[in-house]
Structures are given as structure tokens and as C-alpha cells.
Coordinates of C-alpha atoms and ligand atoms in Angstrom, one line a residue:
M1457 CA -63.5 0.3 -42.2
T1458 CA -65.0 -3.1 -41.4
V1459 CA -64.1 -4.5 -38.0
Q1460 CA -62.6 -8.0 -38.5
V1461 CA -63.4 -10.5 -35.8
V1462 CA -62.1 -14.0 -35.1
I1463 CA -64.2 -16.3 -32.8
G1464 CA -62.3 -18.7 -30.7
S1465 CA -64.8 -21.3 -29.3
G1466 CA -65.4 -25.0 -29.6
D1467 CA -69.0 -24.6 -28.6
Q1468 CA -70.9 -25.0 -31.9
E1469 CA -74.2 -23.5 -30.5
L1470 CA -72.4 -20.4 -29.2
V1471 CA -70.7 -19.9 -32.5
T1472 CA -73.9 -20.2 -34.4
A1473 CA -75.7 -17.8 -32.1
L1474 CA -72.9 -15.2 -32.3
S1475 CA -72.5 -15.6 -36.1
A1476 CA -76.2 -14.9 -36.4
Q1477 CA -75.9 -11.8 -34.3
F1478 CA -72.9 -10.5 -36.3
A1479 CA -74.8 -11.0 -39.5
E1480 CA -77.2 -8.4 -38.3
L1481 CA -74.5 -5.9 -37.5
T1482 CA -73.1 -3.8 -40.3
G1483 CA -69.4 -2.9 -40.2
I1484 CA -68.4 -6.0 -38.4
E1485 CA -67.3 -9.2 -40.2
V1486 CA -66.4 -12.6 -38.8
I1487 CA -63.3 -13.7 -40.7
G1488 CA -62.7 -16.9 -38.9
V1489 CA -63.9 -19.4 -36.4
E1490 CA -61.3 -21.4 -34.5
T1491 CA -62.3 -24.2 -32.2
T1492 CA -59.1 -24.6 -30.0
S1493 CA -56.5 -22.3 -28.5
A1494 CA -53.9 -23.8 -30.8
E1495 CA -56.0 -22.8 -33.9
V1496 CA -56.5 -19.3 -32.5
L1497 CA -52.7 -18.9 -32.0
G1498 CA -52.2 -20.2 -35.5
V1499 CA -54.2 -17.2 -36.8
V1500 CA -52.3 -14.9 -34.6
N1501 CA -49.0 -16.2 -35.7
A1502 CA -50.0 -16.2 -39.4
E1503 CA -49.9 -12.4 -39.3
Q1504 CA -53.4 -12.5 -40.7
D1505 CA -55.1 -9.2 -40.3
F1506 CA -57.8 -9.0 -37.6
D1507 CA -59.0 -6.5 -35.0
V1508 CA -60.6 -8.5 -32.3
V1509 CA -60.6 -12.1 -31.1
L1510 CA -63.6 -13.3 -29.0
V1511 CA -62.2 -16.0 -26.6
D1512 CA -64.7 -18.4 -25.1
D1513 CA -64.0 -19.0 -21.4
E1514 CA -64.3 -22.7 -22.0
I1515 CA -61.7 -23.0 -24.8
G1516 CA -58.8 -25.4 -24.5
P1517 CA -56.2 -26.8 -24.2
L1518 CA -54.8 -23.5 -23.0
S1519 CA -57.1 -21.8 -20.6
A1520 CA -58.9 -18.7 -21.9
H1521 CA -56.7 -16.5 -19.6
E1522 CA -53.5 -18.1 -20.8
L1523 CA -54.7 -17.7 -24.4
V1524 CA -55.5 -14.0 -23.9
R1525 CA -52.0 -13.5 -22.5
E1526 CA -50.4 -15.3 -25.4
I1527 CA -52.3 -13.2 -27.9
G1528 CA -51.1 -10.1 -26.1
M1529 CA -47.5 -11.4 -26.2
R1530 CA -47.5 -12.3 -29.8
R1531 CA -49.6 -9.5 -31.1
P1532 CA -49.4 -6.4 -28.8
H1533 CA -52.2 -4.7 -30.8
G1534 CA -54.5 -7.8 -30.9
A1535 CA -57.6 -7.1 -28.8
A1536 CA -59.0 -10.1 -27.0
V1537 CA -62.5 -10.1 -25.5
L1538 CA -63.4 -12.8 -23.1
L1539 CA -66.8 -14.6 -23.4
S1540 CA -68.0 -15.9 -20.0
A1541 CA -71.2 -17.4 -18.6
K1542 CA -70.8 -15.4 -15.5
V1543 CA -69.5 -11.8 -15.7
D1544 CA -68.6 -10.4 -12.3
E1545 CA -66.0 -8.3 -10.8
D1546 CA -63.6 -11.1 -10.1
L1547 CA -63.8 -12.3 -13.7
L1548 CA -63.3 -8.8 -15.0
T1549 CA -60.2 -8.2 -12.8
R1550 CA -58.7 -11.5 -13.9
A1551 CA -59.5 -10.8 -17.5
L1552 CA -57.9 -7.4 -17.4
E1553 CA -54.9 -8.8 -15.7
A1554 CA -54.4 -11.2 -18.5
G1555 CA -54.6 -8.3 -20.9
A1556 CA -58.2 -8.8 -22.2
K1557 CA -59.8 -5.7 -23.7
G1558 CA -63.2 -6.5 -22.4
V1559 CA -65.6 -9.3 -21.2
L1560 CA -68.9 -10.3 -22.6
A1561 CA -71.7 -12.6 -21.4
R1562 CA -72.1 -15.7 -23.5
Q1563 CA -75.5 -14.5 -24.6
P1564 CA -74.9 -10.8 -25.1
S1565 CA -77.6 -8.5 -26.4
L1566 CA -76.9 -7.3 -29.9
E1567 CA -76.1 -3.8 -28.6
E1568 CA -73.6 -5.2 -26.0
L1569 CA -71.9 -7.3 -28.6
R1570 CA -71.6 -4.3 -31.0
A1571 CA -70.4 -1.9 -28.3
R1572 CA -67.8 -4.3 -26.9
V1573 CA -66.4 -5.4 -30.2
V1574 CA -66.2 -1.8 -31.6
A1575 CA -64.5 -0.5 -28.5
A1576 CA -61.9 -3.3 -28.6
A1577 CA -61.3 -2.7 -32.3
E1578 CA -60.8 1.0 -31.7
W1579 CA -58.2 0.2 -29.1
S1580 CA -56.5 -2.2 -31.5
R1581 CA -56.3 0.3 -34.3
G1582 CA -55.1 3.1 -31.9
M1583 CA -52.4 0.8 -30.7
R1584 CA -51.3 -0.1 -34.2
R1585 CA -51.2 3.6 -35.1
R1586 CA -49.1 4.4 -32.1
L1587 CA -46.7 1.6 -32.7
G1588 CA -46.4 2.9 -36.2
T1589 CA -45.6 6.5 -35.2
A1590 CA -43.3 5.3 -32.4
M1591 CA -41.2 3.7 -35.0
A1592 CA -41.1 6.6 -37.4
D1593 CA -40.1 9.4 -35.0
D1594 CA -37.2 9.9 -32.8
F1595 CA -36.5 11.5 -29.4
P1596 CA -36.0 15.3 -29.6
D1597 CA -32.4 16.3 -29.9
G1598 CA -30.2 17.4 -27.1
R1599 CA -28.4 15.8 -24.2
R1600 CA -29.1 12.1 -23.9
G1601 CA -28.3 9.8 -21.1
R1602 CA -27.5 6.2 -21.9
M1603 CA -30.6 4.0 -21.8
V1604 CA -30.4 0.3 -21.0
A1605 CA -33.6 -1.8 -21.1
V1606 CA -33.6 -5.0 -19.1
C1607 CA -36.3 -7.6 -20.2
G1608 CA -37.0 -11.1 -18.9
A1609 CA -37.3 -13.8 -21.5
K1610 CA -40.0 -15.0 -19.1
G1611 CA -41.0 -14.2 -15.5
G1612 CA -38.5 -15.1 -12.8
T1613 CA -35.3 -14.9 -14.9
G1614 CA -33.8 -12.2 -12.7
A1615 CA -34.6 -9.1 -14.8
T1616 CA -35.7 -7.0 -11.9
T1617 CA -32.7 -8.1 -9.7
V1618 CA -30.3 -7.2 -12.5
A1619 CA -31.9 -3.8 -13.2
V1620 CA -32.0 -2.9 -9.6
Q1621 CA -28.4 -4.0 -8.9
L1622 CA -27.1 -2.2 -12.0
A1623 CA -28.8 1.0 -11.0
L1624 CA -27.3 0.7 -7.5
A1625 CA -23.9 0.1 -8.9
V1626 CA -24.1 3.0 -11.4
A1627 CA -25.4 5.4 -8.7
A1628 CA -22.0 5.5 -7.1
H1629 CA -20.6 7.1 -10.3
K1630 CA -23.4 8.8 -12.3
S1631 CA -26.9 10.2 -12.0
V1632 CA -29.2 7.3 -12.7
C1633 CA -33.0 6.8 -13.0
L1634 CA -34.5 3.3 -12.6
V1635 CA -37.8 3.0 -14.4
D1636 CA -40.2 0.2 -13.6
M1637 CA -41.8 -0.4 -17.0
D1638 CA -43.1 -3.8 -16.0
L1639 CA -46.4 -2.0 -15.9
Q1640 CA -48.7 -4.7 -14.7
T1641 CA -46.5 -6.8 -12.4
G1642 CA -43.7 -4.3 -11.5
D1643 CA -42.2 -5.2 -8.1
I1644 CA -39.3 -2.8 -7.6
P1645 CA -40.8 -1.4 -4.4
S1646 CA -40.5 -4.8 -2.7
Y1647 CA -36.9 -5.2 -3.9
L1648 CA -35.9 -1.7 -2.7
D1649 CA -38.1 -1.8 0.3
L1650 CA -39.8 1.5 -0.6
V1651 CA -43.3 2.9 -0.4
H1652 CA -44.3 5.6 -2.8
R1653 CA -47.7 6.6 -4.2
R1654 CA -46.6 8.3 -7.4
S1655 CA -45.9 6.4 -10.5
I1656 CA -45.3 6.7 -14.2
A1657 CA -49.0 6.9 -14.7
D1658 CA -48.9 10.3 -13.0
L1659 CA -46.7 11.6 -15.8
V1660 CA -48.8 10.4 -18.7
G1661 CA -51.2 13.4 -18.7
V1662 CA -48.3 15.9 -18.7
A1663 CA -45.9 13.9 -20.8
T1664 CA -45.5 16.7 -23.3
E1665 CA -44.4 19.2 -20.7
I1666 CA -42.3 17.4 -18.2
T1667 CA -40.4 19.8 -16.0
G1668 CA -38.0 19.1 -13.2
T1669 CA -40.7 19.8 -10.6
V1670 CA -43.1 17.4 -12.3
L1671 CA -40.5 14.7 -12.3
G1672 CA -39.4 15.5 -8.7
D1673 CA -43.0 14.9 -7.6
A1674 CA -43.3 11.6 -9.4
L1675 CA -39.9 10.1 -8.6
F1676 CA -38.8 8.3 -5.5
I1677 CA -35.2 9.2 -4.4
H1678 CA -33.6 6.1 -2.9
E1679 CA -31.1 6.6 -0.2
S1680 CA -28.5 4.6 -2.1
G1681 CA -28.7 7.1 -5.0
P1682 CA -30.9 6.0 -7.8
H1683 CA -34.1 7.9 -8.5
V1684 CA -36.9 5.5 -9.1
L1685 CA -40.0 5.9 -11.3
L1686 CA -42.5 3.2 -10.3
A1687 CA -45.1 1.2 -12.2
P1688 CA -48.7 2.1 -11.5
A1689 CA -50.0 0.4 -8.4
E1690 CA -53.2 -0.5 -10.4
G1691 CA -52.2 -2.9 -13.2
E1692 CA -55.1 -1.7 -15.4
R1693 CA -53.4 1.7 -15.6
A1694 CA -50.7 0.1 -17.6
E1695 CA -52.6 0.9 -20.7
D1696 CA -52.4 4.6 -20.0
V1697 CA -48.7 4.4 -20.8
T1698 CA -49.0 4.5 -24.6
A1699 CA -46.0 4.3 -26.9
L1700 CA -46.2 8.0 -27.3
A1701 CA -46.3 8.8 -23.6
A1702 CA -43.5 6.3 -22.9
R1703 CA -41.4 7.9 -25.6
Q1704 CA -41.9 11.4 -24.1
I1705 CA -41.3 10.2 -20.5
L1706 CA -38.2 8.3 -21.4
G1707 CA -36.9 11.2 -23.5
A1708 CA -37.4 13.6 -20.6
L1709 CA -35.5 11.3 -18.3
R1710 CA -32.7 10.8 -20.7
A1711 CA -32.4 14.6 -20.9
R1712 CA -31.8 14.7 -17.2
Y1713 CA -30.0 11.6 -16.1
E1714 CA -26.7 10.2 -17.3
V1715 CA -28.1 6.7 -17.2
V1716 CA -31.6 5.4 -17.5
I1717 CA -32.2 1.8 -16.6
V1718 CA -35.6 0.4 -17.5
D1719 CA -37.0 -2.9 -16.1
C1720 CA -39.3 -4.0 -18.8
G1721 CA -40.4 -7.3 -17.2
A1722 CA -41.4 -10.2 -19.4
F1723 CA -44.8 -9.1 -20.6
M1724 CA -44.7 -6.6 -23.4
T1725 CA -46.8 -3.5 -23.4
E1726 CA -46.7 -0.4 -25.5
G1727 CA -44.5 1.2 -22.8
S1728 CA -42.0 -1.6 -22.5
M1729 CA -41.9 -2.1 -26.3
T1730 CA -41.0 1.6 -26.6
A1731 CA -38.1 1.2 -24.2
V1732 CA -36.9 -1.9 -26.1
E1733 CA -37.0 0.1 -29.3
Y1734 CA -35.2 3.2 -28.1
A1735 CA -32.7 1.8 -25.6
D1736 CA -29.0 2.0 -26.4
R1737 CA -28.7 -1.5 -25.1
V1738 CA -31.3 -4.2 -24.6
I1739 CA -30.5 -7.0 -22.2
M1740 CA -32.7 -10.0 -22.1
T1741 CA -32.3 -12.2 -19.0
V1742 CA -32.4 -15.9 -19.4
T1743 CA -32.0 -18.7 -16.9
P1744 CA -30.0 -21.8 -18.0
D1745 CA -33.0 -23.9 -18.8
L1746 CA -34.8 -24.8 -22.1
P1747 CA -38.1 -23.1 -21.3
A1748 CA -36.3 -19.8 -20.8
L1749 CA -34.2 -20.2 -23.9
R1750 CA -37.3 -20.9 -25.9
A1751 CA -39.1 -17.9 -24.4
A1752 CA -36.0 -15.8 -25.3
K1753 CA -36.2 -16.9 -28.9
R1754 CA -39.9 -16.2 -29.1
M1755 CA -39.5 -12.8 -27.6
A1756 CA -36.6 -11.9 -30.0
Q1757 CA -38.7 -12.9 -32.9
L1758 CA -41.7 -10.9 -31.7
W1759 CA -39.5 -7.8 -31.4
A1760 CA -38.1 -8.4 -34.9
R1761 CA -41.5 -8.8 -36.4
L1762 CA -42.7 -5.6 -34.8
K1763 CA -39.6 -3.9 -36.0
A1764 CA -38.8 -2.9 -32.4
R1765 CA -35.4 -4.5 -32.3
K1766 CA -33.3 -6.6 -34.6
E1767 CA -32.1 -9.9 -33.3
E1768 CA -28.5 -8.9 -33.6
E1769 CA -29.1 -5.9 -31.4
I1770 CA -30.2 -7.8 -28.4
Y1771 CA -27.9 -9.1 -25.7
V1772 CA -28.9 -12.2 -23.9
L1773 CA -27.6 -12.4 -20.3
L1774 CA -27.4 -15.7 -18.6
T1775 CA -28.4 -15.3 -15.0
R1776 CA -28.5 -17.7 -12.0
L1777 CA -25.8 -19.6 -13.7
G1778 CA -24.2 -22.4 -11.6
R1779 CA -21.0 -24.2 -12.5
R1780 CA -23.0 -27.3 -12.6
S1781 CA -25.8 -25.9 -14.8
E1782 CA -26.2 -28.2 -17.8
I1783 CA -26.7 -25.2 -20.1
Q1784 CA -23.5 -23.1 -20.4
P1785 CA -23.0 -20.0 -22.5
D1786 CA -21.7 -21.7 -25.6
F1787 CA -24.6 -24.1 -25.7
A1788 CA -27.1 -21.2 -25.1
A1789 CA -25.5 -19.2 -27.9
R1790 CA -25.8 -22.1 -30.3
I1791 CA -29.5 -22.7 -29.5
L1792 CA -30.5 -19.1 -29.5
N1793 CA -28.4 -17.8 -32.3
L1794 CA -28.5 -14.4 -30.6
P1795 CA -25.6 -12.3 -29.2
L1796 CA -24.8 -13.1 -25.6
T1797 CA -23.2 -10.7 -23.1
K1798 CA -19.6 -11.7 -22.2
T1799 CA -20.7 -11.4 -18.6
T1800 CA -22.9 -14.0 -16.9
I1801 CA -24.6 -13.6 -13.5
P1802 CA -23.8 -16.4 -11.1
S1803 CA -26.4 -18.0 -9.0
S1804 CA -26.4 -16.3 -5.6
F1805 CA -29.5 -17.3 -4.0
R1806 CA -28.5 -17.0 -0.3
A1807 CA -26.9 -13.6 -0.5
L1808 CA -29.8 -12.2 -2.5
E1809 CA -32.4 -13.7 -0.3
K1810 CA -30.8 -12.2 2.7
A1811 CA -30.4 -8.8 1.1
I1812 CA -33.9 -8.7 -0.1
N1813 CA -35.4 -9.9 3.2
N1814 CA -33.4 -7.3 5.1
G1815 CA -34.4 -4.6 2.6
T1816 CA -30.7 -4.0 1.9
L1817 CA -30.4 -5.0 -1.7
A1818 CA -27.7 -2.3 -2.0
R1819 CA -25.4 -4.5 0.0
V1820 CA -25.3 -8.0 -1.5
E1821 CA -22.7 -9.9 0.4
D1822 CA -21.4 -12.0 -2.5
D1823 CA -18.3 -10.8 -4.2
G1824 CA -18.8 -13.0 -7.3
Y1825 CA -22.2 -11.5 -7.7
R1826 CA -21.1 -7.9 -7.2
R1827 CA -18.2 -8.4 -9.6
A1828 CA -20.6 -9.8 -12.2
I1829 CA -22.8 -6.7 -12.0
A1830 CA -19.8 -4.4 -12.2
A1831 CA -18.6 -6.3 -15.3
L1832 CA -22.0 -6.1 -16.9
G1833 CA -22.2 -2.3 -16.2
I1834 CA -18.8 -1.9 -17.9
E1835 CA -19.9 -4.1 -20.8
V1836 CA -23.1 -2.1 -21.5
G1837 CA -21.3 1.2 -21.1
V1838 CA -22.8 2.6 -18.0
L1839 CA -19.9 2.1 -15.6
P1840 CA -16.4 3.3 -16.0
V1841 CA -13.9 0.6 -16.9
D1842 CA -12.0 0.8 -13.7
T1843 CA -15.0 0.0 -11.5
G1844 CA -13.7 -3.5 -10.7
G1845 CA -11.3 -2.2 -8.2
E1846 CA -14.0 -0.2 -6.4
V1847 CA -16.1 -3.3 -5.9
R1848 CA -13.3 -4.7 -3.9
A1849 CA -12.7 -1.5 -2.1
G1850 CA -16.4 -1.3 -1.3
R1851 CA -16.2 -4.7 0.3
R1852 CA -13.2 -3.7 2.4
A1853 CA -15.0 -0.7 3.7
K1854 CA -18.0 -2.8 4.7
V1855 CA -15.9 -5.4 6.5
D1856 CA -14.3 -2.6 8.5
T1857 CA -17.6 -1.3 9.9
Ligands
LIG889 N1 -28.4 -14.5 -9.7 C1 -29.4 -15.0 -9.0 N2 -29.2 -16.1 -8.2 C2 -30.1 -16.6 -7.4 N3 -31.4 -16.1 -7.4 C3 -31.7 -15.1 -8.1 C4 -30.7 -14.4 -9.0 N4 -31.3 -13.4 -9.6 C5 -32.6 -13.4 -9.2 N5 -32.8 -14.4 -8.3 C6 -34.1 -14.7 -7.6 O1 -35.0 -15.1 -8.6 C7 -36.3 -14.6 -8.3 C8 -36.8 -13.8 -9.5 O2 -36.0 -12.7 -9.7 P1 -36.5 -11.4 -10.4 O3 -35.4 -10.5 -10.5 O4 -37.8 -10.9 -9.7 O5 -37.0 -11.9 -11.8 P2 -37.9 -11.2 -12.9 O6 -37.9 -9.8 -12.7 O7 -37.2 -11.7 -14.2 O8 -39.2 -11.8 -12.8 C9 -36.2 -13.7 -7.0 O9 -36.5 -14.5 -5.9 C10 -34.7 -13.4 -7.0 O10 -34.2 -13.2 -5.7
LIG890 MG1 -39.5 -8.5 -12.5

């Protein structure tokens, strides 16, 4: 099959030189030349078929890295390769962090160009295949814990805080595993003040035969109850967690825990997409501001396009809500046209800051906040309905000590 390439560059000379090289390569075809980041995203949004986008480091108005990130967000199987005048370790690291599938010198040799583009295309097709199979199959039968995926409409909307708090609240009642599926930027260790070398990446190689012992080695057991499966310490290992591996790992966890809570972050990977697809409930955290609401809409549309989750099966959770926030739930619901949870999470900056800095997130000293988390747990079906009373009891016990 022919590899289809889009070139994203405003540099006419570069485009001419590359096109001449591609003309010499069989099996690779340039199907479009876009001169700005906006035009590249136009192609990405148009659902036009392509395998690889070559992104010129000097493209604008979005920076090349931002563009690579956007391509990954909108088209999880779109492979972007960055073209740069200077290819060094720093550039490579930053490119991989943005989600690029490779970097190339601006004047590559014919062989380099071929090898890089073919490798990126193979990744893209593999990803598409896996996304395809992930949708067709189902978890193996048997006992199944309830799985809740928490995603951020964008970074900083409180997804991790909600996932961690929910896991801590549930741990008082049920066995719970908290999974950091924010594979590139997962930061659960800093929220729970824990250090652990093992991560989900260690389960990938054995995903088909996960035993209790294997899990025990990989998981961190938090003193407050939840077991925690961390994201890999090295962001580039995020790719190891394919849709298939994620499905197997989450399936194994659901067979062993009553509740599995997955922090998916705001940047979709095969792993987080799989969690979104298979979760019993998907919560998308949104702060009361227009950029976050727009990001939420975009994310919901992306999931719908990829057939991971229908819009009506997503629950938007307003977080960091203040009484004086201009955007209140009714307004958010109208703009988003997506279901909202009945619960909202109040803004509780001081209490959270204190708890995080003291490494005691299990004890947030803000009743309103704790009640909201309990209400959310009840609403998404992971906490028993009478939990409200225990939140108050928990506080009394603390005051006594
Ligand atoms: N309800 C809240 N009120 C005030 N600050 C919050 C609230 N929830 C989260 N935060 C703060 O916002 C920042 C981002 O939260 P985090 O959970 O890491 O977001 P995300 O995982 O979506 O990137 C953190 O500093 C956190 O303490
Ligand atoms: Mg987070």
C-alpha cells in the first residue's frame, strides 16, 4: 500500500527539494502541501486519509510543537515527523514529548527520508488497526469491578485531584485501584507523596498473563487504602501502552478490584482512549471558563468521531466552581450540549494546597469539598448512598484527635 504524506511547510525551497526526493521513492506519495499550521489542521479535521505529516520546525502561526500536539489530539493515529535544521538530543526529547513520531534534518538523505517516513507510517497503521480491534472486542467475561475514567477537558482542570480524592473516598468502603493513564504527564506520585519505580509499562510485556503476583509487584499500596498503578516515569514509554495492552491490563484490574478509577489526563493516547471506551462512567473535568468549555466540546467530538464514546455518555464535571464564577452549571450545559453531573466541585484552593504540600491529600480540611467528592462517588455509583453521613463522622473523628 502506498504511504500518503502531507508536507506542512511555508518554505517553498524546502517543499520543492522534498517533493523531488519523494518523486524518486516508490511506495510513497505526497498528497498535499500545506503552508501554515491552520491549513495542516484543516486536512487533519477533514478526515482526509493520510499516514504521515512532515511538520517544518518553522511553520506558523502555531509553533511546530504545538501543531504536532494538536495533530495527536485530533487524530490519535496521525504520525507527525518534525523537520528541523538542527537535530540534537534536546530537539528529539521535545519532539517526542509533543508526540512526534520522529525527527528529520531539513536536508535528509534519500535513505533517511524513506526510513523515517516508512517507520512513522507503520506506526500509524498499527495504531489504526489496534484502535479498530479495541472497538470490536470486549473484556473477557467474569467478575468486573466498576470502572470510572476521569479526563481533563484540558490540563489543569482538576482531573487528577478528583481521581485521587475519589479513590481515597472509595477506599474506606471498597477495594479500589487508581490507575495513572495520563501516560506522558502523569503526576499522581506528587499528589500522593509516593515514590515507586514500577509502572504500567512493566505490565505491558506480560499483559496477557497478569497474575496476582505480577500485579502485586507493579502496584503501589497507599497507606490510605487505594492501590496505585503509576504512569511510566519516562514519557516516551507511553507508546508501549497500546490499546490492546491497556484493555488487558484494565480487564485484569477489574477482575480483582471492586472499583477501578483511571486518571486519563487531557492528552489522549491509545491507553487513555481505551479507558474512555470501556469505562462504566466517563467524567470530564471542566473549569468554569470558556477555553475549558471549548476544549471539552472538542474532546467530546474527538471521542465521538473515533467511536470511543458517544457524547450522551460523557458526564461533564464542573470543578473549581465559585459562587461568583460567571459560568454556572446551567450556562455550561447550554454551551456544551453534553450531560453534566449533578455534583459540582467547589473551588477549595487553600485546603487543597495545604493538603498537597503536607503530603496529606487524604485529609482535605474542607467539608464542602469532601461532601462534593462523596456526592460524586454516589452519583457515579462507586460509593454507597449513605456515605454523606460518614463524611461528617470522619470530620468529627479528626477534630477529636
Ligand atoms: N476544586 C479545586 N479548587 C481549587 N484548586 C483546585 C481544585 N481542584 C484542583 N485544583 C488545583 O488545580 C491544579 C491542577 O489540578 P490537577 O488535578 O492537577 O489538574 P489536571 O489533572 O486536570 O491537570 C492543582 O494545583 C490543584 O491543586
Ligand atoms: Mg493531571
